[in-house]
Amino acid sequence: MKNSRPLIGITTRHELDTEKFYLARFYAEAVEAAGGLPVHLPLLPREDFVRGVAGRLRGVLLPGSASDVDPLLYGSEPHRNLKQVHPLRDLTDLLLLEEAESAGLPVLAICYGMQALNVHRGGTLIQDIHSSFPEALQHEQGSPRERDSHTLKIQPDSLLARISDADPLAVNSHHHQALERLGANLRATAWTADGLIEAVEDERPDRWVVGVQWHPELAWESNALSRALFREFVRACEESGEAGDG
Ligand code: MN
Protein backbone atom coordinates (compact mmCIF):
# COMPACT_ATOMS: atom_id res chain seq x y z
CA MET A 1 0.00 0.00 0.00
CA LYS A 2 1.42 3.34 -0.97
CA ASN A 3 1.71 6.31 1.29
CA SER A 4 -1.61 8.09 0.93
CA ARG A 5 -0.46 11.32 2.57
CA PRO A 6 0.15 13.64 -0.41
CA LEU A 7 3.11 16.02 -0.47
CA ILE A 8 1.76 19.56 -0.77
CA GLY A 9 4.01 22.49 -1.64
CA ILE A 10 3.27 25.88 -0.07
CA THR A 11 5.01 28.98 -1.39
CA THR A 12 6.34 31.39 1.23
CA ARG A 13 6.43 35.17 1.68
CA HIS A 14 9.33 37.56 1.12
CA GLU A 15 10.24 39.99 3.91
CA LEU A 16 12.14 42.68 2.04
CA ASP A 17 13.78 44.42 5.04
CA THR A 18 15.47 41.27 6.34
CA GLU A 19 15.62 39.30 3.06
CA LYS A 20 13.85 36.34 4.61
CA PHE A 21 11.41 33.82 3.19
CA TYR A 22 8.80 33.15 5.87
CA LEU A 23 5.25 31.99 6.47
CA ALA A 24 2.83 31.87 9.38
CA ARG A 25 2.52 28.38 10.88
CA PHE A 26 -1.22 28.01 10.21
CA TYR A 27 -1.03 26.91 6.54
CA ALA A 28 1.20 23.92 7.29
CA GLU A 29 -0.79 23.08 10.42
CA ALA A 30 -4.08 23.12 8.53
CA VAL A 31 -2.71 20.93 5.70
CA GLU A 32 -1.16 18.47 8.16
CA ALA A 33 -4.35 18.26 10.23
CA ALA A 34 -6.32 17.52 7.04
CA GLY A 35 -4.04 14.58 6.17
CA GLY A 36 -1.43 16.15 3.88
CA LEU A 37 2.36 16.43 4.10
CA PRO A 38 3.09 20.16 3.90
CA VAL A 39 6.42 21.58 2.69
CA HIS A 40 7.38 25.26 2.43
CA LEU A 41 8.88 26.30 -0.90
CA PRO A 42 11.50 29.04 -1.33
CA LEU A 43 10.73 31.80 -3.83
CA LEU A 44 13.14 30.83 -6.60
CA PRO A 45 11.47 31.90 -9.82
CA ARG A 46 13.49 29.66 -12.12
CA GLU A 47 11.94 27.09 -14.40
CA ASP A 48 14.31 24.25 -13.53
CA PHE A 49 13.70 24.68 -9.79
CA VAL A 50 9.93 25.01 -10.06
CA ARG A 51 9.60 22.14 -12.52
CA GLY A 52 11.85 19.94 -10.40
CA VAL A 53 9.93 20.57 -7.20
CA ALA A 54 6.49 20.37 -8.85
CA GLY A 55 7.41 16.93 -10.15
CA ARG A 56 7.56 15.69 -6.54
CA LEU A 57 4.32 17.35 -5.40
CA ARG A 58 0.73 16.13 -5.46
CA GLY A 59 -0.78 19.51 -4.69
CA VAL A 60 -0.02 23.22 -4.54
CA LEU A 61 -1.15 25.74 -1.93
CA LEU A 62 -0.65 29.42 -2.68
CA PRO A 63 -0.93 31.34 0.61
CA GLY A 64 -1.59 35.00 1.28
CA SER A 65 1.17 37.59 0.95
CA ALA A 66 1.95 40.98 2.45
CA SER A 67 2.15 42.22 -1.17
CA ASP A 68 -0.03 43.00 -4.17
CA VAL A 69 0.32 41.31 -7.57
CA ASP A 70 2.25 43.59 -9.95
CA PRO A 71 -0.47 45.32 -11.99
CA LEU A 72 1.79 45.32 -15.06
CA LEU A 73 1.24 41.55 -15.09
CA TYR A 74 -2.42 42.16 -15.96
CA GLY A 75 -1.94 45.18 -18.17
CA SER A 76 -2.71 47.96 -15.65
CA GLU A 77 -0.70 50.90 -14.40
CA PRO A 78 -0.11 51.07 -10.60
CA HIS A 79 -2.95 52.72 -8.68
CA ARG A 80 -1.76 55.22 -6.04
CA ASN A 81 -3.04 52.91 -3.27
CA LEU A 82 -1.17 49.88 -4.56
CA LYS A 83 0.87 48.33 -1.73
CA GLN A 84 4.30 46.69 -2.03
CA VAL A 85 4.97 44.39 -4.97
CA HIS A 86 7.20 41.35 -4.31
CA PRO A 87 8.46 40.10 -7.68
CA LEU A 88 10.00 36.89 -6.31
CA ARG A 89 6.59 35.80 -5.01
CA ASP A 90 4.70 36.89 -8.15
CA LEU A 91 7.04 35.06 -10.49
CA THR A 92 7.37 31.89 -8.40
CA ASP A 93 3.60 31.55 -8.06
CA LEU A 94 3.06 32.09 -11.79
CA LEU A 95 5.66 29.44 -12.68
CA LEU A 96 4.19 27.02 -10.15
CA LEU A 97 0.69 27.55 -11.53
CA GLU A 98 2.05 26.77 -15.00
CA GLU A 99 3.51 23.48 -13.74
CA ALA A 100 0.38 22.62 -11.73
CA GLU A 101 -1.65 23.11 -14.89
CA SER A 102 0.49 20.86 -17.06
CA ALA A 103 0.77 18.17 -14.35
CA GLY A 104 -2.91 18.36 -13.38
CA LEU A 105 -2.11 19.12 -9.72
CA PRO A 106 -4.88 20.40 -7.43
CA VAL A 107 -4.43 24.04 -6.39
CA LEU A 108 -5.81 25.80 -3.33
CA ALA A 109 -5.17 29.53 -3.68
CA ILE A 110 -5.73 31.78 -0.66
CA CYS A 111 -6.20 35.60 -0.69
CA TYR A 112 -3.17 36.95 -2.62
CA GLY A 113 -2.89 33.39 -4.01
CA MET A 114 -6.38 33.59 -5.51
CA GLN A 115 -5.48 36.96 -7.06
CA ALA A 116 -2.28 35.47 -8.54
CA LEU A 117 -4.34 32.54 -9.89
CA ASN A 118 -6.76 34.93 -11.61
CA VAL A 119 -3.91 36.92 -13.15
CA HIS A 120 -2.25 33.71 -14.33
CA ARG A 121 -5.48 32.88 -16.18
CA GLY A 122 -5.54 36.31 -17.83
CA GLY A 123 -7.93 38.01 -15.41
CA THR A 124 -7.63 41.43 -13.77
CA LEU A 125 -7.79 42.85 -10.23
CA ILE A 126 -9.45 45.77 -8.47
CA GLN A 127 -6.29 47.43 -7.12
CA ASP A 128 -7.91 49.10 -4.13
CA ILE A 129 -11.47 48.21 -3.15
CA HIS A 130 -12.34 51.43 -1.32
CA SER A 131 -10.98 53.68 -4.07
CA SER A 132 -13.16 51.96 -6.66
CA PHE A 133 -16.14 51.15 -4.41
CA PRO A 134 -16.47 53.60 -1.49
CA GLU A 135 -19.65 51.82 -0.37
CA ALA A 136 -18.01 48.39 -0.18
CA LEU A 137 -17.99 46.44 3.08
CA GLN A 138 -15.01 46.44 5.45
CA HIS A 139 -12.68 43.78 4.02
CA GLU A 140 -9.69 44.58 6.27
CA GLN A 141 -11.04 43.55 9.65
CA GLY A 142 -7.80 43.61 11.67
CA SER A 143 -7.61 41.63 14.94
CA PRO A 144 -8.72 39.13 16.03
CA ARG A 145 -7.79 37.76 12.65
CA GLU A 146 -9.71 34.47 12.78
CA ARG A 147 -13.05 36.10 13.68
CA ASP A 148 -15.90 35.67 11.13
CA SER A 149 -16.58 39.21 9.93
CA HIS A 150 -18.79 39.10 6.83
CA THR A 151 -21.24 36.64 5.33
CA LEU A 152 -21.02 34.88 1.96
CA LYS A 153 -23.56 34.16 -0.72
CA ILE A 154 -22.65 30.79 -2.25
CA GLN A 155 -23.33 29.54 -5.78
CA PRO A 156 -25.65 26.51 -5.30
CA ASP A 157 -23.96 24.26 -7.86
CA SER A 158 -20.39 24.46 -6.52
CA LEU A 159 -17.82 22.72 -4.35
CA LEU A 160 -18.34 25.34 -1.65
CA ALA A 161 -22.08 24.66 -1.62
CA ARG A 162 -21.45 20.93 -1.26
CA ILE A 163 -19.16 21.32 1.74
CA SER A 164 -20.93 24.13 3.58
CA ASP A 165 -23.69 23.42 6.05
CA ALA A 166 -23.85 26.60 8.11
CA ASP A 167 -26.39 29.24 7.14
CA PRO A 168 -25.64 32.07 7.04
CA LEU A 169 -22.01 31.40 6.22
CA ALA A 170 -19.47 33.86 7.51
CA VAL A 171 -15.71 34.16 7.09
CA ASN A 172 -12.83 36.43 8.03
CA SER A 173 -11.56 39.17 5.68
CA HIS A 174 -8.04 40.58 5.21
CA HIS A 175 -7.73 42.10 1.74
CA HIS A 176 -7.78 45.52 0.08
CA GLN A 177 -7.86 44.12 -3.47
CA ALA A 178 -10.39 41.89 -5.21
CA LEU A 179 -10.97 40.04 -8.45
CA GLU A 180 -12.30 42.13 -11.32
CA ARG A 181 -12.53 40.35 -14.69
CA LEU A 182 -12.30 36.56 -14.28
CA GLY A 183 -9.55 34.64 -16.02
CA ALA A 184 -9.98 31.61 -18.29
CA ASN A 185 -11.88 28.57 -16.93
CA LEU A 186 -12.70 30.27 -13.63
CA ARG A 187 -16.18 30.94 -12.30
CA ALA A 188 -17.16 32.84 -9.19
CA THR A 189 -18.76 30.66 -6.50
CA ALA A 190 -19.05 33.05 -3.53
CA TRP A 191 -19.72 36.76 -3.08
CA THR A 192 -20.13 39.26 -0.27
CA ALA A 193 -23.22 41.45 0.03
CA ASP A 194 -21.37 44.26 -1.80
CA GLY A 195 -21.02 42.03 -4.85
CA LEU A 196 -17.28 41.35 -4.59
CA ILE A 197 -16.02 37.88 -5.49
CA GLU A 198 -14.92 35.81 -2.47
CA ALA A 199 -14.26 32.44 -4.17
CA VAL A 200 -13.58 30.95 -7.60
CA GLU A 201 -13.52 27.38 -8.90
CA ASP A 202 -12.20 25.88 -12.12
CA GLU A 203 -15.06 25.16 -14.52
CA ARG A 204 -13.40 22.08 -16.01
CA PRO A 205 -14.63 18.87 -14.36
CA ASP A 206 -11.17 17.26 -14.43
CA ARG A 207 -9.41 20.11 -12.57
CA TRP A 208 -9.52 20.80 -8.81
CA VAL A 209 -8.56 24.47 -8.58
CA VAL A 210 -10.19 26.59 -5.88
CA GLY A 211 -9.44 30.15 -4.84
CA VAL A 212 -10.79 31.84 -1.72
CA GLN A 213 -10.43 35.47 -0.74
CA TRP A 214 -10.67 34.81 2.99
CA HIS A 215 -8.08 33.02 5.16
CA PRO A 216 -9.29 29.48 5.95
CA GLU A 217 -5.93 28.65 7.55
CA LEU A 218 -6.65 31.15 10.37
CA ALA A 219 -9.98 29.53 11.13
CA TRP A 220 -9.74 25.82 10.33
CA GLU A 221 -10.26 24.96 14.00
CA SER A 222 -13.28 27.23 14.51
CA ASN A 223 -14.93 27.55 11.07
CA ALA A 224 -16.52 24.42 9.60
CA LEU A 225 -16.34 25.63 5.99
CA SER A 226 -12.64 26.43 6.30
CA ARG A 227 -11.90 23.03 7.83
CA ALA A 228 -13.92 21.22 5.13
CA LEU A 229 -12.07 23.14 2.42
CA PHE A 230 -8.68 21.83 3.59
CA ARG A 231 -10.09 18.30 3.86
CA GLU A 232 -11.47 18.43 0.28
CA PHE A 233 -8.18 19.85 -1.02
CA VAL A 234 -6.10 17.08 0.56
CA ARG A 235 -8.55 14.44 -0.73
CA ALA A 236 -8.19 15.86 -4.26
CA CYS A 237 -4.39 15.69 -3.90
CA GLU A 238 -4.59 12.04 -2.85
CA GLU A 239 -6.70 11.24 -5.90
CA SER A 240 -4.46 13.16 -8.29
CA GLY A 241 -1.51 11.06 -7.09
CA GLU A 242 -3.43 7.84 -7.71
CA ALA A 243 -4.38 8.94 -11.23
CA GLY A 244 -0.75 9.79 -11.96
CA ASP A 245 0.39 6.30 -10.89
CA GLY A 246 -2.17 4.52 -13.08
MN1 MN B 1 -13.70 39.88 2.19
CSV table of C-alpha atoms and ligand atoms in Angstrom, one decimal:
chain,number,residue,atom,x,y,z
A,1,MET,CA,0.0,0.0,0.0
A,2,LYS,CA,1.4,3.3,-1.0
A,3,ASN,CA,1.7,6.3,1.3
A,4,SER,CA,-1.6,8.1,0.9
A,5,ARG,CA,-0.5,11.3,2.6
A,6,PRO,CA,0.1,13.6,-0.4
A,7,LEU,CA,3.1,16.0,-0.5
A,8,ILE,CA,1.8,19.6,-0.8
A,9,GLY,CA,4.0,22.5,-1.6
A,10,ILE,CA,3.3,25.9,-0.1
A,11,THR,CA,5.0,29.0,-1.4
A,12,THR,CA,6.3,31.4,1.2
A,13,ARG,CA,6.4,35.2,1.7
A,14,HIS,CA,9.3,37.6,1.1
A,15,GLU,CA,10.2,40.0,3.9
A,16,LEU,CA,12.1,42.7,2.0
A,17,ASP,CA,13.8,44.4,5.0
A,18,THR,CA,15.5,41.3,6.3
A,19,GLU,CA,15.6,39.3,3.1
A,20,LYS,CA,13.8,36.3,4.6
A,21,PHE,CA,11.4,33.8,3.2
A,22,TYR,CA,8.8,33.1,5.9
A,23,LEU,CA,5.3,32.0,6.5
A,24,ALA,CA,2.8,31.9,9.4
A,25,ARG,CA,2.5,28.4,10.9
A,26,PHE,CA,-1.2,28.0,10.2
A,27,TYR,CA,-1.0,26.9,6.5
A,28,ALA,CA,1.2,23.9,7.3
A,29,GLU,CA,-0.8,23.1,10.4
A,30,ALA,CA,-4.1,23.1,8.5
A,31,VAL,CA,-2.7,20.9,5.7
A,32,GLU,CA,-1.2,18.5,8.2
A,33,ALA,CA,-4.3,18.3,10.2
A,34,ALA,CA,-6.3,17.5,7.0
A,35,GLY,CA,-4.0,14.6,6.2
A,36,GLY,CA,-1.4,16.1,3.9
A,37,LEU,CA,2.4,16.4,4.1
A,38,PRO,CA,3.1,20.2,3.9
A,39,VAL,CA,6.4,21.6,2.7
A,40,HIS,CA,7.4,25.3,2.4
A,41,LEU,CA,8.9,26.3,-0.9
A,42,PRO,CA,11.5,29.0,-1.3
A,43,LEU,CA,10.7,31.8,-3.8
A,44,LEU,CA,13.1,30.8,-6.6
A,45,PRO,CA,11.5,31.9,-9.8
A,46,ARG,CA,13.5,29.7,-12.1
A,47,GLU,CA,11.9,27.1,-14.4
A,48,ASP,CA,14.3,24.3,-13.5
A,49,PHE,CA,13.7,24.7,-9.8
A,50,VAL,CA,9.9,25.0,-10.1
A,51,ARG,CA,9.6,22.1,-12.5
A,52,GLY,CA,11.9,19.9,-10.4
A,53,VAL,CA,9.9,20.6,-7.2
A,54,ALA,CA,6.5,20.4,-8.9
A,55,GLY,CA,7.4,16.9,-10.1
A,56,ARG,CA,7.6,15.7,-6.5
A,57,LEU,CA,4.3,17.4,-5.4
A,58,ARG,CA,0.7,16.1,-5.5
A,59,GLY,CA,-0.8,19.5,-4.7
A,60,VAL,CA,0.0,23.2,-4.5
A,61,LEU,CA,-1.1,25.7,-1.9
A,62,LEU,CA,-0.6,29.4,-2.7
A,63,PRO,CA,-0.9,31.3,0.6
A,64,GLY,CA,-1.6,35.0,1.3
A,65,SER,CA,1.2,37.6,0.9
A,66,ALA,CA,2.0,41.0,2.4
A,67,SER,CA,2.2,42.2,-1.2
A,68,ASP,CA,0.0,43.0,-4.2
A,69,VAL,CA,0.3,41.3,-7.6
A,70,ASP,CA,2.2,43.6,-10.0
A,71,PRO,CA,-0.5,45.3,-12.0
A,72,LEU,CA,1.8,45.3,-15.1
A,73,LEU,CA,1.2,41.5,-15.1
A,74,TYR,CA,-2.4,42.2,-16.0
A,75,GLY,CA,-1.9,45.2,-18.2
A,76,SER,CA,-2.7,48.0,-15.6
A,77,GLU,CA,-0.7,50.9,-14.4
A,78,PRO,CA,-0.1,51.1,-10.6
A,79,HIS,CA,-2.9,52.7,-8.7
A,80,ARG,CA,-1.8,55.2,-6.0
A,81,ASN,CA,-3.0,52.9,-3.3
A,82,LEU,CA,-1.2,49.9,-4.6
A,83,LYS,CA,0.9,48.3,-1.7
A,84,GLN,CA,4.3,46.7,-2.0
A,85,VAL,CA,5.0,44.4,-5.0
A,86,HIS,CA,7.2,41.3,-4.3
A,87,PRO,CA,8.5,40.1,-7.7
A,88,LEU,CA,10.0,36.9,-6.3
A,89,ARG,CA,6.6,35.8,-5.0
A,90,ASP,CA,4.7,36.9,-8.2
A,91,LEU,CA,7.0,35.1,-10.5
A,92,THR,CA,7.4,31.9,-8.4
A,93,ASP,CA,3.6,31.5,-8.1
A,94,LEU,CA,3.1,32.1,-11.8
A,95,LEU,CA,5.7,29.4,-12.7
A,96,LEU,CA,4.2,27.0,-10.2
A,97,LEU,CA,0.7,27.6,-11.5
A,98,GLU,CA,2.1,26.8,-15.0
A,99,GLU,CA,3.5,23.5,-13.7
A,100,ALA,CA,0.4,22.6,-11.7
A,101,GLU,CA,-1.7,23.1,-14.9
A,102,SER,CA,0.5,20.9,-17.1
A,103,ALA,CA,0.8,18.2,-14.4
A,104,GLY,CA,-2.9,18.4,-13.4
A,105,LEU,CA,-2.1,19.1,-9.7
A,106,PRO,CA,-4.9,20.4,-7.4
A,107,VAL,CA,-4.4,24.0,-6.4
A,108,LEU,CA,-5.8,25.8,-3.3
A,109,ALA,CA,-5.2,29.5,-3.7
A,110,ILE,CA,-5.7,31.8,-0.7
A,111,CYS,CA,-6.2,35.6,-0.7
A,112,TYR,CA,-3.2,36.9,-2.6
A,113,GLY,CA,-2.9,33.4,-4.0
A,114,MET,CA,-6.4,33.6,-5.5
A,115,GLN,CA,-5.5,37.0,-7.1
A,116,ALA,CA,-2.3,35.5,-8.5
A,117,LEU,CA,-4.3,32.5,-9.9
A,118,ASN,CA,-6.8,34.9,-11.6
A,119,VAL,CA,-3.9,36.9,-13.1
A,120,HIS,CA,-2.2,33.7,-14.3
A,121,ARG,CA,-5.5,32.9,-16.2
A,122,GLY,CA,-5.5,36.3,-17.8
A,123,GLY,CA,-7.9,38.0,-15.4
A,124,THR,CA,-7.6,41.4,-13.8
A,125,LEU,CA,-7.8,42.9,-10.2
A,126,ILE,CA,-9.4,45.8,-8.5
A,127,GLN,CA,-6.3,47.4,-7.1
A,128,ASP,CA,-7.9,49.1,-4.1
A,129,ILE,CA,-11.5,48.2,-3.2
A,130,HIS,CA,-12.3,51.4,-1.3
A,131,SER,CA,-11.0,53.7,-4.1
A,132,SER,CA,-13.2,52.0,-6.7
A,133,PHE,CA,-16.1,51.2,-4.4
A,134,PRO,CA,-16.5,53.6,-1.5
A,135,GLU,CA,-19.6,51.8,-0.4
A,136,ALA,CA,-18.0,48.4,-0.2
A,137,LEU,CA,-18.0,46.4,3.1
A,138,GLN,CA,-15.0,46.4,5.4
A,139,HIS,CA,-12.7,43.8,4.0
A,140,GLU,CA,-9.7,44.6,6.3
A,141,GLN,CA,-11.0,43.6,9.7
A,142,GLY,CA,-7.8,43.6,11.7
A,143,SER,CA,-7.6,41.6,14.9
A,144,PRO,CA,-8.7,39.1,16.0
A,145,ARG,CA,-7.8,37.8,12.7
A,146,GLU,CA,-9.7,34.5,12.8
A,147,ARG,CA,-13.1,36.1,13.7
A,148,ASP,CA,-15.9,35.7,11.1
A,149,SER,CA,-16.6,39.2,9.9
A,150,HIS,CA,-18.8,39.1,6.8
A,151,THR,CA,-21.2,36.6,5.3
A,152,LEU,CA,-21.0,34.9,2.0
A,153,LYS,CA,-23.6,34.2,-0.7
A,154,ILE,CA,-22.6,30.8,-2.3
A,155,GLN,CA,-23.3,29.5,-5.8
A,156,PRO,CA,-25.6,26.5,-5.3
A,157,ASP,CA,-24.0,24.3,-7.9
A,158,SER,CA,-20.4,24.5,-6.5
A,159,LEU,CA,-17.8,22.7,-4.4
A,160,LEU,CA,-18.3,25.3,-1.6
A,161,ALA,CA,-22.1,24.7,-1.6
A,162,ARG,CA,-21.5,20.9,-1.3
A,163,ILE,CA,-19.2,21.3,1.7
A,164,SER,CA,-20.9,24.1,3.6
A,165,ASP,CA,-23.7,23.4,6.1
A,166,ALA,CA,-23.8,26.6,8.1
A,167,ASP,CA,-26.4,29.2,7.1
A,168,PRO,CA,-25.6,32.1,7.0
A,169,LEU,CA,-22.0,31.4,6.2
A,170,ALA,CA,-19.5,33.9,7.5
A,171,VAL,CA,-15.7,34.2,7.1
A,172,ASN,CA,-12.8,36.4,8.0
A,173,SER,CA,-11.6,39.2,5.7
A,174,HIS,CA,-8.0,40.6,5.2
A,175,HIS,CA,-7.7,42.1,1.7
A,176,HIS,CA,-7.8,45.5,0.1
A,177,GLN,CA,-7.9,44.1,-3.5
A,178,ALA,CA,-10.4,41.9,-5.2
A,179,LEU,CA,-11.0,40.0,-8.5
A,180,GLU,CA,-12.3,42.1,-11.3
A,181,ARG,CA,-12.5,40.3,-14.7
A,182,LEU,CA,-12.3,36.6,-14.3
A,183,GLY,CA,-9.6,34.6,-16.0
A,184,ALA,CA,-10.0,31.6,-18.3
A,185,ASN,CA,-11.9,28.6,-16.9
A,186,LEU,CA,-12.7,30.3,-13.6
A,187,ARG,CA,-16.2,30.9,-12.3
A,188,ALA,CA,-17.2,32.8,-9.2
A,189,THR,CA,-18.8,30.7,-6.5
A,190,ALA,CA,-19.0,33.0,-3.5
A,191,TRP,CA,-19.7,36.8,-3.1
A,192,THR,CA,-20.1,39.3,-0.3
A,193,ALA,CA,-23.2,41.5,0.0
A,194,ASP,CA,-21.4,44.3,-1.8
A,195,GLY,CA,-21.0,42.0,-4.9
A,196,LEU,CA,-17.3,41.3,-4.6
A,197,ILE,CA,-16.0,37.9,-5.5
A,198,GLU,CA,-14.9,35.8,-2.5
A,199,ALA,CA,-14.3,32.4,-4.2
A,200,VAL,CA,-13.6,30.9,-7.6
A,201,GLU,CA,-13.5,27.4,-8.9
A,202,ASP,CA,-12.2,25.9,-12.1
A,203,GLU,CA,-15.1,25.2,-14.5
A,204,ARG,CA,-13.4,22.1,-16.0
A,205,PRO,CA,-14.6,18.9,-14.4
A,206,ASP,CA,-11.2,17.3,-14.4
A,207,ARG,CA,-9.4,20.1,-12.6
A,208,TRP,CA,-9.5,20.8,-8.8
A,209,VAL,CA,-8.6,24.5,-8.6
A,210,VAL,CA,-10.2,26.6,-5.9
A,211,GLY,CA,-9.4,30.2,-4.8
A,212,VAL,CA,-10.8,31.8,-1.7
A,213,GLN,CA,-10.4,35.5,-0.7
A,214,TRP,CA,-10.7,34.8,3.0
A,215,HIS,CA,-8.1,33.0,5.2
A,216,PRO,CA,-9.3,29.5,5.9
A,217,GLU,CA,-5.9,28.6,7.5
A,218,LEU,CA,-6.7,31.1,10.4
A,219,ALA,CA,-10.0,29.5,11.1
A,220,TRP,CA,-9.7,25.8,10.3
A,221,GLU,CA,-10.3,25.0,14.0
A,222,SER,CA,-13.3,27.2,14.5
A,223,ASN,CA,-14.9,27.5,11.1
A,224,ALA,CA,-16.5,24.4,9.6
A,225,LEU,CA,-16.3,25.6,6.0
A,226,SER,CA,-12.6,26.4,6.3
A,227,ARG,CA,-11.9,23.0,7.8
A,228,ALA,CA,-13.9,21.2,5.1
A,229,LEU,CA,-12.1,23.1,2.4
A,230,PHE,CA,-8.7,21.8,3.6
A,231,ARG,CA,-10.1,18.3,3.9
A,232,GLU,CA,-11.5,18.4,0.3
A,233,PHE,CA,-8.2,19.9,-1.0
A,234,VAL,CA,-6.1,17.1,0.6
A,235,ARG,CA,-8.6,14.4,-0.7
A,236,ALA,CA,-8.2,15.9,-4.3
A,237,CYS,CA,-4.4,15.7,-3.9
A,238,GLU,CA,-4.6,12.0,-2.8
A,239,GLU,CA,-6.7,11.2,-5.9
A,240,SER,CA,-4.5,13.2,-8.3
A,241,GLY,CA,-1.5,11.1,-7.1
A,242,GLU,CA,-3.4,7.8,-7.7
A,243,ALA,CA,-4.4,8.9,-11.2
A,244,GLY,CA,-0.8,9.8,-12.0
A,245,ASP,CA,0.4,6.3,-10.9
A,246,GLY,CA,-2.2,4.5,-13.1
B,1,MN,MN,-13.7,39.9,2.2
